[in-house]
XYZ file of C-alpha atoms in Angstrom:
464
model
C -32.871 20.622 -35.392
C -36.586 20.825 -36.192
C -35.975 20.213 -39.916
C -34.028 17.041 -39.120
C -30.652 18.411 -40.227
C -27.725 16.927 -38.271
C -25.498 19.548 -36.668
C -22.078 18.715 -35.243
C -21.470 20.125 -31.757
C -18.875 22.907 -31.694
C -16.608 21.943 -28.794
C -14.190 24.773 -29.613
C -16.403 27.107 -27.618
C -15.647 25.249 -24.378
C -13.457 27.293 -22.007
C -9.828 26.252 -21.475
C -10.486 25.136 -17.915
C -12.939 22.499 -19.184
C -10.431 21.096 -21.686
C -7.745 20.968 -19.018
C -10.138 19.054 -16.802
C -10.934 16.589 -19.604
C -7.263 16.005 -20.400
C -6.576 15.140 -16.758
C -8.500 11.906 -17.228
C -6.560 10.753 -20.297
C -3.392 8.610 -20.328
C -0.320 10.515 -21.451
C -0.207 9.089 -24.989
C -3.905 9.814 -25.593
C -3.404 13.280 -24.189
C -0.588 13.894 -26.656
C -2.685 12.754 -29.614
C -5.604 14.974 -28.593
C -3.235 17.930 -28.189
C -2.005 17.542 -31.772
C -5.467 18.169 -33.261
C -5.670 21.966 -32.849
C -4.060 25.021 -31.249
C -6.734 25.233 -28.549
C -6.054 21.703 -27.285
C -2.318 22.198 -27.626
C -2.557 25.184 -25.298
C -4.630 23.153 -22.835
C -2.038 20.344 -23.013
C 0.633 22.830 -21.915
C -1.312 23.999 -18.858
C 0.909 23.649 -15.737
C -1.819 21.930 -13.692
C -1.684 18.917 -16.022
C 1.949 18.351 -15.061
C 1.592 18.725 -11.316
C 1.482 14.947 -10.756
C 3.851 12.717 -12.748
C 5.291 9.204 -12.644
C 8.700 8.674 -14.269
C 9.218 4.961 -14.916
C 12.524 3.470 -16.029
C 13.526 -0.069 -16.947
C 16.538 -1.222 -14.954
C 18.981 -4.120 -15.272
C 17.725 -7.717 -14.991
C 20.298 -8.418 -12.268
C 23.194 -6.745 -10.463
C 25.776 -9.503 -10.816
C 27.850 -7.912 -13.609
C 30.412 -5.261 -12.740
C 29.233 -3.024 -15.585
C 25.512 -2.444 -15.318
C 23.042 -1.549 -18.026
C 21.793 2.066 -17.751
C 18.130 2.591 -16.941
C 16.127 3.082 -20.104
C 13.601 5.927 -20.409
C 11.157 6.234 -23.314
C 12.258 9.041 -25.674
C 8.926 10.885 -25.566
C 9.093 10.831 -21.739
C 12.511 12.467 -21.893
C 11.177 15.233 -24.132
C 8.106 15.836 -21.977
C 10.187 15.848 -18.798
C 12.545 18.368 -20.364
C 9.615 20.571 -21.365
C 7.361 20.299 -18.309
C 9.626 19.122 -15.485
C 9.580 22.562 -13.874
C 5.853 22.080 -13.119
C 6.233 18.777 -11.244
C 4.881 18.950 -7.694
C 3.837 15.367 -6.915
C 6.516 13.126 -8.416
C 7.073 9.363 -8.394
C 10.344 7.948 -9.717
C 10.140 4.207 -10.301
C 12.873 1.848 -11.525
C 11.726 -1.647 -12.490
C 14.213 -4.417 -11.598
C 17.753 -3.426 -10.513
C 19.005 0.150 -10.527
C 22.607 0.179 -11.787
C 23.452 3.393 -13.635
C 22.126 6.063 -15.986
C 23.607 7.926 -18.928
C 24.865 11.507 -18.626
C 21.936 13.015 -20.570
C 19.406 11.548 -18.173
C 21.466 12.575 -15.130
C 21.625 16.152 -16.423
C 17.910 16.244 -17.098
C 16.915 14.890 -13.668
C 19.237 17.295 -11.862
C 17.710 20.152 -13.867
C 14.199 19.015 -12.917
C 15.173 18.637 -9.248
C 16.638 22.143 -9.115
C 13.734 23.854 -10.909
C 10.552 22.081 -9.854
C 8.646 22.856 -6.659
C 8.125 19.393 -5.202
C 5.536 18.967 -2.493
C 5.464 15.168 -2.614
C 8.134 12.662 -3.687
C 7.968 8.871 -3.967
C 11.133 6.878 -4.677
C 10.635 3.261 -5.747
C 14.141 2.511 -6.939
C 14.567 -1.058 -8.100
C 14.248 -4.288 -6.180
C 14.765 -4.048 -2.466
C 18.282 -5.091 -1.603
C 18.662 -8.317 0.369
C 21.719 -10.011 1.846
C 21.883 -12.080 -1.362
C 22.025 -8.997 -3.611
C 24.552 -7.387 -1.299
C 26.807 -10.445 -1.134
C 26.735 -11.453 -4.804
C 25.851 -8.219 -6.566
C 27.394 -4.830 -7.267
C 26.029 -1.535 -5.934
C 24.744 1.182 -8.295
C 26.976 3.823 -9.816
C 27.551 6.557 -7.171
C 26.876 9.256 -9.778
C 23.451 7.749 -10.507
C 22.666 7.586 -6.783
C 23.801 11.199 -6.351
C 21.434 12.266 -9.158
C 18.394 10.866 -7.341
C 19.583 12.334 -4.051
C 19.427 15.775 -5.670
C 15.631 15.648 -5.302
C 15.877 15.585 -1.497
C 18.913 17.865 -1.307
C 17.240 20.706 -3.221
C 13.623 20.329 -2.003
C 12.439 23.451 -0.210
C 8.677 22.955 0.159
C 8.295 19.164 0.280
C 5.698 17.930 2.766
C 5.419 14.237 1.862
C 8.195 11.716 1.259
C 7.837 7.983 0.549
C 10.843 5.733 0.025
C 9.308 2.459 -1.129
C 12.586 0.870 -2.221
C 16.200 1.987 -2.286
C 19.526 0.226 -3.096
C 20.932 -0.595 0.340
C 24.635 -1.528 0.231
C 27.287 -1.175 2.898
C 28.871 2.300 2.836
C 26.413 3.231 0.055
C 23.045 3.161 1.780
C 23.444 6.081 4.136
C 24.038 8.838 1.587
C 20.319 9.317 0.877
C 19.505 9.550 4.569
C 22.444 11.888 5.150
C 21.075 14.076 2.357
C 17.662 14.061 4.048
C 19.129 15.170 7.358
C 21.267 17.892 5.783
C 18.336 19.746 4.173
C 17.103 22.340 6.691
C 14.127 23.304 4.514
C 13.038 19.670 4.519
C 13.412 19.584 8.274
C 10.971 22.464 8.656
C 8.367 21.319 6.109
C 8.161 17.530 6.090
C 4.841 16.310 7.510
C 4.698 12.666 6.418
C 7.411 10.088 5.755
C 7.147 6.398 4.923
C 10.230 4.190 4.645
C 10.174 0.790 2.891
C 6.414 0.774 3.111
C 4.087 -1.705 1.381
C 1.308 0.192 -0.322
C -1.070 -2.286 -1.946
C 1.762 -4.605 -2.976
C 1.214 -8.327 -2.630
C 4.849 -9.226 -2.200
C 8.216 -7.798 -1.222
C 11.725 -9.072 -0.566
C 11.521 -11.478 2.397
C 14.769 -10.298 3.990
C 15.358 -6.731 2.815
C 18.152 -4.586 4.143
C 16.535 -1.880 6.267
C 17.650 0.917 8.524
C 18.259 -0.339 12.042
C 15.900 0.820 14.784
C 18.599 3.102 16.231
C 19.377 4.635 12.831
C 15.658 5.169 12.292
C 15.389 7.041 15.593
C 18.321 9.233 14.546
C 16.727 9.981 11.166
C 13.214 10.688 12.443
C 14.596 12.976 15.173
C 15.621 15.425 12.421
C 12.006 15.959 11.365
C 10.101 17.386 14.330
C 6.971 18.322 12.362
C 6.036 14.822 11.201
C 2.388 13.969 11.800
C 2.405 10.708 9.793
C 5.169 8.081 9.863
C 5.272 4.680 8.113
C 7.880 1.998 8.934
C 8.488 -1.747 8.980
C 8.492 -3.381 12.395
C 12.276 -4.156 12.532
C 12.861 -0.382 12.377
C 10.782 0.329 15.490
C 11.662 0.305 19.187
C 10.491 1.914 22.410
C 13.005 4.728 21.999
C 11.347 5.766 18.741
C 7.867 5.932 20.270
C 9.140 7.826 23.306
C 10.846 10.358 21.038
C 7.688 10.761 18.920
C 5.730 11.582 22.083
C 8.056 14.431 23.126
C 6.307 17.773 23.642
C 8.907 19.566 21.497
C 7.573 17.745 18.427
C 4.366 18.109 16.442
C 1.618 15.760 17.591
C 1.839 12.480 15.718
C -1.484 11.674 14.049
C -0.773 8.340 12.332
C 1.823 5.601 12.761
C 1.716 3.068 9.895
C 3.396 -0.261 10.651
C 4.219 -3.159 8.340
C 4.671 -6.210 10.575
C 7.607 -7.962 8.913
C 8.208 -11.121 10.920
C 10.444 -14.076 10.070
C 10.737 -17.059 12.349
C 14.259 -17.715 13.671
C 15.578 -14.441 12.216
C 16.579 -12.206 15.109
C 16.683 -9.064 13.021
C 13.087 -9.731 11.874
C 11.604 -10.486 15.279
C 8.595 -8.390 16.244
C 9.861 -5.741 18.707
C 8.432 -5.640 22.212
C 6.759 -2.304 22.773
C 5.862 -1.284 26.303
C 2.350 -0.198 27.207
C 3.626 3.137 28.470
C 5.048 3.989 25.037
C 1.588 3.779 23.435
C 0.041 5.586 26.374
C 2.509 8.461 26.025
C 1.581 8.954 22.366
C -2.146 8.880 23.201
C -1.686 11.349 26.051
C 0.144 13.651 23.651
C -2.652 13.347 21.063
C -5.961 11.594 21.901
C -6.656 11.350 18.135
C -3.447 9.383 17.479
C -4.074 6.145 15.538
C -2.070 3.103 14.417
C -2.463 1.427 11.001
C -1.191 -2.158 10.773
C -0.331 -4.246 7.715
C 0.740 -7.870 8.268
C 3.154 -8.910 5.526
C 3.978 -12.562 6.323
C 2.404 -15.218 8.552
C 2.746 -13.828 12.075
C 1.507 -15.671 15.189
C -0.945 -13.802 17.400
C 1.501 -13.908 20.309
C 4.094 -12.098 18.207
C 1.589 -9.403 17.287
C 0.713 -9.044 20.961
C 4.319 -8.257 21.890
C 4.150 -5.079 19.819
C 0.456 -4.196 19.751
C -0.626 -3.992 23.350
C -4.244 -3.102 24.241
C -3.151 0.542 24.628
C -2.243 0.841 20.927
C -5.175 2.669 19.238
C -5.355 0.523 16.105
C -7.785 1.883 13.507
C -6.679 -0.137 10.463
C -5.745 -3.821 10.224
C -4.721 -5.422 6.937
C -3.540 -8.984 6.256
C -2.090 -9.107 2.747
C -2.344 -12.072 0.386
C 0.608 -14.124 1.626
C 0.098 -13.557 5.336
C -2.084 -15.720 7.573
C -5.144 -14.818 9.613
C -5.627 -16.822 12.797
C -8.940 -16.926 14.643
C -7.089 -15.818 17.787
C -5.910 -12.707 15.921
C -9.494 -11.798 15.067
C -10.497 -12.264 18.706
C -7.617 -10.013 19.775
C -8.670 -7.338 17.282
C -12.341 -7.100 18.293
C -11.518 -7.476 21.989
C -8.774 -4.874 22.233
C -9.551 -2.381 19.451
C -13.347 -2.290 19.389
C -13.310 1.416 20.220
C -10.903 2.483 17.449
C -11.079 0.015 14.529
C -12.565 1.539 11.357
C -10.978 -0.671 8.664
C -10.367 -4.411 8.425
C -8.906 -6.036 5.290
C -7.979 -9.704 4.951
C -6.715 -10.702 1.506
C -5.301 -14.081 2.524
C -6.917 -17.520 2.536
C -8.737 -18.262 5.791
C -11.388 -20.709 6.890
C -14.055 -21.200 9.571
C -13.969 -17.604 10.795
C -17.721 -16.958 10.543
C -18.459 -16.539 14.249
C -15.376 -14.343 14.756
C -16.340 -12.143 11.791
C -19.841 -11.666 13.172
C -18.413 -10.626 16.557
C -15.893 -8.314 14.851
C -18.696 -6.451 13.065
C -20.946 -6.383 16.144
C -18.361 -5.170 18.652
C -16.364 -2.716 16.475
C -19.019 -0.028 16.118
C -16.735 2.300 14.119
C -15.988 -0.362 11.488
C -17.151 0.884 8.069
C -14.566 -0.594 5.679
C -14.423 -4.393 5.296
C -12.588 -6.527 2.739
C -12.565 -10.265 3.401
C -11.316 -12.791 0.831
C -11.475 -15.862 3.059
C -14.146 -18.554 3.114
C -17.489 -17.327 4.445
C -21.072 -18.643 4.489
C -24.017 -16.830 2.898
C -25.825 -16.412 6.228
C -22.720 -14.788 7.696
C -22.559 -12.393 4.739
C -26.169 -11.343 5.331
C -25.612 -10.989 9.076
C -22.518 -8.777 8.899
C -23.987 -6.619 6.115
C -26.929 -5.789 8.407
C -24.675 -5.099 11.423
C -23.531 -1.788 9.859
C -26.190 -1.379 7.193
C -25.862 1.892 5.317
C -22.844 2.876 7.377
C -20.672 0.559 5.289
C -18.348 2.626 3.098
C -16.842 -0.518 1.597
C -18.127 -4.072 1.846
C -16.086 -6.442 -0.327
C -16.206 -10.233 -0.256
C -14.570 -12.660 -2.671
C -17.038 -14.341 -5.021
C -15.340 -17.748 -5.105
C -15.006 -17.889 -1.297
C -18.704 -17.550 -0.449
C -20.130 -20.908 0.638
C -23.724 -22.023 0.663
C -25.354 -24.163 3.352
C -25.692 -27.848 2.422
C -26.883 -31.091 3.954
C -23.250 -31.891 4.744
C -22.584 -28.870 7.003
C -23.238 -30.661 10.300
C -21.182 -33.737 9.496
C -17.889 -34.291 11.311
C -15.057 -32.625 9.387
C -12.811 -35.636 10.035
C -15.260 -37.939 8.269
C -14.056 -38.557 4.712
C -16.540 -41.053 3.247
C -20.246 -41.710 3.816
C -22.948 -43.771 2.090
C -25.770 -41.872 0.458
C -29.410 -42.996 0.280
C -28.564 -45.341 -2.571
C -25.823 -46.970 -0.518
C -23.024 -45.461 -2.610
C -19.868 -44.194 -0.944
C -19.377 -40.427 -1.486
C -16.504 -38.087 -0.607
C -17.940 -35.532 1.799
C -15.352 -32.814 1.207
C -15.848 -33.091 -2.551
C -19.630 -32.854 -2.152
C -19.260 -29.712 -0.037
C -16.964 -28.191 -2.651
C -19.239 -28.995 -5.601
C -22.507 -27.981 -3.968
C -24.239 -24.985 -5.569
C -27.498 -23.212 -4.884
C -28.277 -20.197 -7.053
C -31.321 -19.356 -4.967
C -29.243 -18.924 -1.764
C -26.773 -16.714 -3.612
C -29.517 -14.616 -5.223
C -31.266 -14.094 -1.878
C -27.946 -13.137 -0.295
C -27.262 -10.467 -2.951
C -30.770 -9.032 -2.525
C -30.577 -8.873 1.276
C -27.100 -7.322 1.283
C -28.140 -4.745 -1.333
C -31.161 -3.836 0.798
C -29.063 -3.615 3.971
C -26.332 -1.330 2.593
C -28.708 0.732 0.443
C -27.149 0.140 -2.984
C -26.762 -2.698 -5.518
C -24.160 -5.190 -4.322
C -22.507 -8.357 -5.528
C -19.360 -10.246 -4.486
C -16.058 -9.257 -6.079
C -14.429 -11.506 -8.639
C -10.742 -11.702 -7.713
C -8.227 -12.918 -10.273
C -5.852 -15.558 -8.961
């Protein structure tokens, strides 16, 4: 005020809709504490829109080798909030950390009540570690009553449009009940638009040999959902029959097929399936806007990728996760075959001497606007590829520790280990390359990239 008197702002005059909006940005515990301060904030805390999206996380058993498992453990305040607001859930994730064995009767009752009363539009199930042959052979399956409780969410859903099953306990004679429940729900059949099964969404690792639905069982399941426009699967679950069925005129036009390439050498059930050119062509003829999104999970030779991803596959997204391997031949394949459709390229794995291929990728793929590359790359290459798209880049992320400067040792034979310097001393060339630094080159690079993309830019620091 003019007289210098301090006046506290009166936030109580803010409308409810503003407080609800503010509370949306707070973690649950902070939201609870804020709500306890006054009646106005308590009312805002109870607004149904705040409970539309929820994640229920439970701690499971450390292993599944004992006949009597430990029940999943929910936090008490989560139980109370779920009991109070579960009817408002619309976008729900249920996550069990470690092994899912059983749950107590109170929790089963509560989850069934939520499933029967909420109006789910989206459901994600991430239920424990993915089952492998080891878990199946030496472990015990979950309690059937606990499994039946989770299945209630798909049995009773009547407006669900999106379903993601990230992980599910797969045991012989136990693994089909969830998928049978999916197929038995006619409302789900009419409403479901997207479904992902055993997908990897941002995860760096997964079970190497998980138990999955077979390709034939996948075809049978997907056939029950004719209105799917987005489908996500791992490569062992895919065959030509699936793609041919997805292209049928009696179905909705498929918009996106998301594939995790899960390849293991000398494992027949994890070989990359051979997909015929005509299968991709049929999907494109059905919908010219159809696109394929590819995530490579483990090291997969280019020839294996080629058996599934023929030139006719309209790949728009290619992602190599941390523990995969990027070959130069794979990059050549990508910019040669998918230059007209590729919009996103992410490589989170270690890779070396790809500078010329990266430059060609950015030059030839004119739709490319999203680039993440964590492999080794030279400063001049960074500047070149930043200018290739300029302000069209929506994301341009490079790993700080992988950016290399140009040194006097660049043109020396890579097989040469030792060399005498001007003083006649023997030096290790690889060590000199590794230790070389030049702040001026790095500063100039940051300035030129920032100018090219039209906003301040610096490399990303990635924790190991």
